mmCIF file of C-alpha atoms in Angstrom:
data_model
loop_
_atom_site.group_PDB
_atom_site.id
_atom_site.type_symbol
_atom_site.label_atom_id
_atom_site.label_comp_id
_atom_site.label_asym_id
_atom_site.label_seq_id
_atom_site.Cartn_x
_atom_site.Cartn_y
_atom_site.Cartn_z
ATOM 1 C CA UNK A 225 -22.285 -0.597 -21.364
ATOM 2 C CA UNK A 226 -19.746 2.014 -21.588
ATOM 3 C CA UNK A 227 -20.637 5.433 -24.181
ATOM 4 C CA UNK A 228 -17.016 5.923 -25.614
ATOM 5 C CA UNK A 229 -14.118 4.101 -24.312
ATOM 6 C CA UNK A 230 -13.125 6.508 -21.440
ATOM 7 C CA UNK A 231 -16.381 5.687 -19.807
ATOM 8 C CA UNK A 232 -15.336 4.981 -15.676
ATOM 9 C CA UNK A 233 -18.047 3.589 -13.164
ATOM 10 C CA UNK A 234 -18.400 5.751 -10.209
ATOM 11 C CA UNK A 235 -16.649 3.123 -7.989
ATOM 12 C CA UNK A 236 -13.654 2.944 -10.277
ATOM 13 C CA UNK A 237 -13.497 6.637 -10.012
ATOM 14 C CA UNK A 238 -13.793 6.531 -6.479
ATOM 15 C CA UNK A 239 -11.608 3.873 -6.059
ATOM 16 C CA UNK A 240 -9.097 5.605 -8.072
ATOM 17 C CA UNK A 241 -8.869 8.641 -5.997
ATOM 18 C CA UNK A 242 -9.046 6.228 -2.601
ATOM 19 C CA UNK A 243 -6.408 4.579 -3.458
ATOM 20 C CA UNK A 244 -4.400 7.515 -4.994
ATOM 21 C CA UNK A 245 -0.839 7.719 -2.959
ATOM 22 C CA UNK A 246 -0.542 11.263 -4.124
ATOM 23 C CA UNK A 247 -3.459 12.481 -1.955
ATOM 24 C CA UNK A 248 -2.784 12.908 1.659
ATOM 25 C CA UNK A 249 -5.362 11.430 4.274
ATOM 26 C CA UNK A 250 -6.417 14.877 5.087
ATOM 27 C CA UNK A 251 -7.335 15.712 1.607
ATOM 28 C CA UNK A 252 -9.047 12.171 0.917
ATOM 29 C CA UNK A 253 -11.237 13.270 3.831
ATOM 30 C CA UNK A 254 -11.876 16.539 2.655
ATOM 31 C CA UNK A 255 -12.980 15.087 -0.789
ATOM 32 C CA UNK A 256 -15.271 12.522 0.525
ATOM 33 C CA UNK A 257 -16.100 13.675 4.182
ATOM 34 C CA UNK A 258 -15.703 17.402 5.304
ATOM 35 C CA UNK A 259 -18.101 18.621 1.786
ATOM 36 C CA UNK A 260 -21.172 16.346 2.964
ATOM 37 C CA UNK A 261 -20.664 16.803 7.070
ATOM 38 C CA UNK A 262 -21.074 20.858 6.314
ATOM 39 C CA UNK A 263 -24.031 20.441 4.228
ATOM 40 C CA UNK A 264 -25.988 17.988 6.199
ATOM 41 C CA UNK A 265 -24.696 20.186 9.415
ATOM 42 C CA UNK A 266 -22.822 16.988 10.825
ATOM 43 C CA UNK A 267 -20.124 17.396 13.481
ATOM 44 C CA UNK A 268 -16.712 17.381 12.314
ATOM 45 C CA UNK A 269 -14.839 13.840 13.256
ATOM 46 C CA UNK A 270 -11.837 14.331 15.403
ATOM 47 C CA UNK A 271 -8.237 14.277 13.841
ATOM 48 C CA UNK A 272 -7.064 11.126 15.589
ATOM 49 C CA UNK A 273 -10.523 9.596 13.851
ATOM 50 C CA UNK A 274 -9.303 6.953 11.371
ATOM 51 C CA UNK A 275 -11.049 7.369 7.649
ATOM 52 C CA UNK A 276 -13.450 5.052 6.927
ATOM 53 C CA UNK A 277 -12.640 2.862 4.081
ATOM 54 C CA UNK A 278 -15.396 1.189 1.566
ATOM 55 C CA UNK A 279 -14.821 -2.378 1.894
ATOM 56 C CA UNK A 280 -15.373 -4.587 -1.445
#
């Protein structure tokens, strides 16, 4: 149960950005990709790669 009316799950607020037309595939992947391949020490995926979209 929401705290105070603004109160977003985390997949609404992911779902928001996902589906944001504003952001550019290259920035969707550096929000959600590039940040957690350089701290786990994961290869970068190549450009031609297609992002990975949650399904739901």
């Amino acid at each position: 149960m929401p705290r105070y009316p603004g109160y977003h799950s985390y997949a609404q607020g992911l779902h928001y950005l996902l589906d944001r037309d504003e952001l550019s595939e290259a920035e969707k992947t550096a929000l959600f990709g590039a940040t957690l391949r350089k701290i786990m020490g994961w290869p970068a995926v190549p450009a031609s790669s297609p992002t990975p979209r949650p399904t739901g």
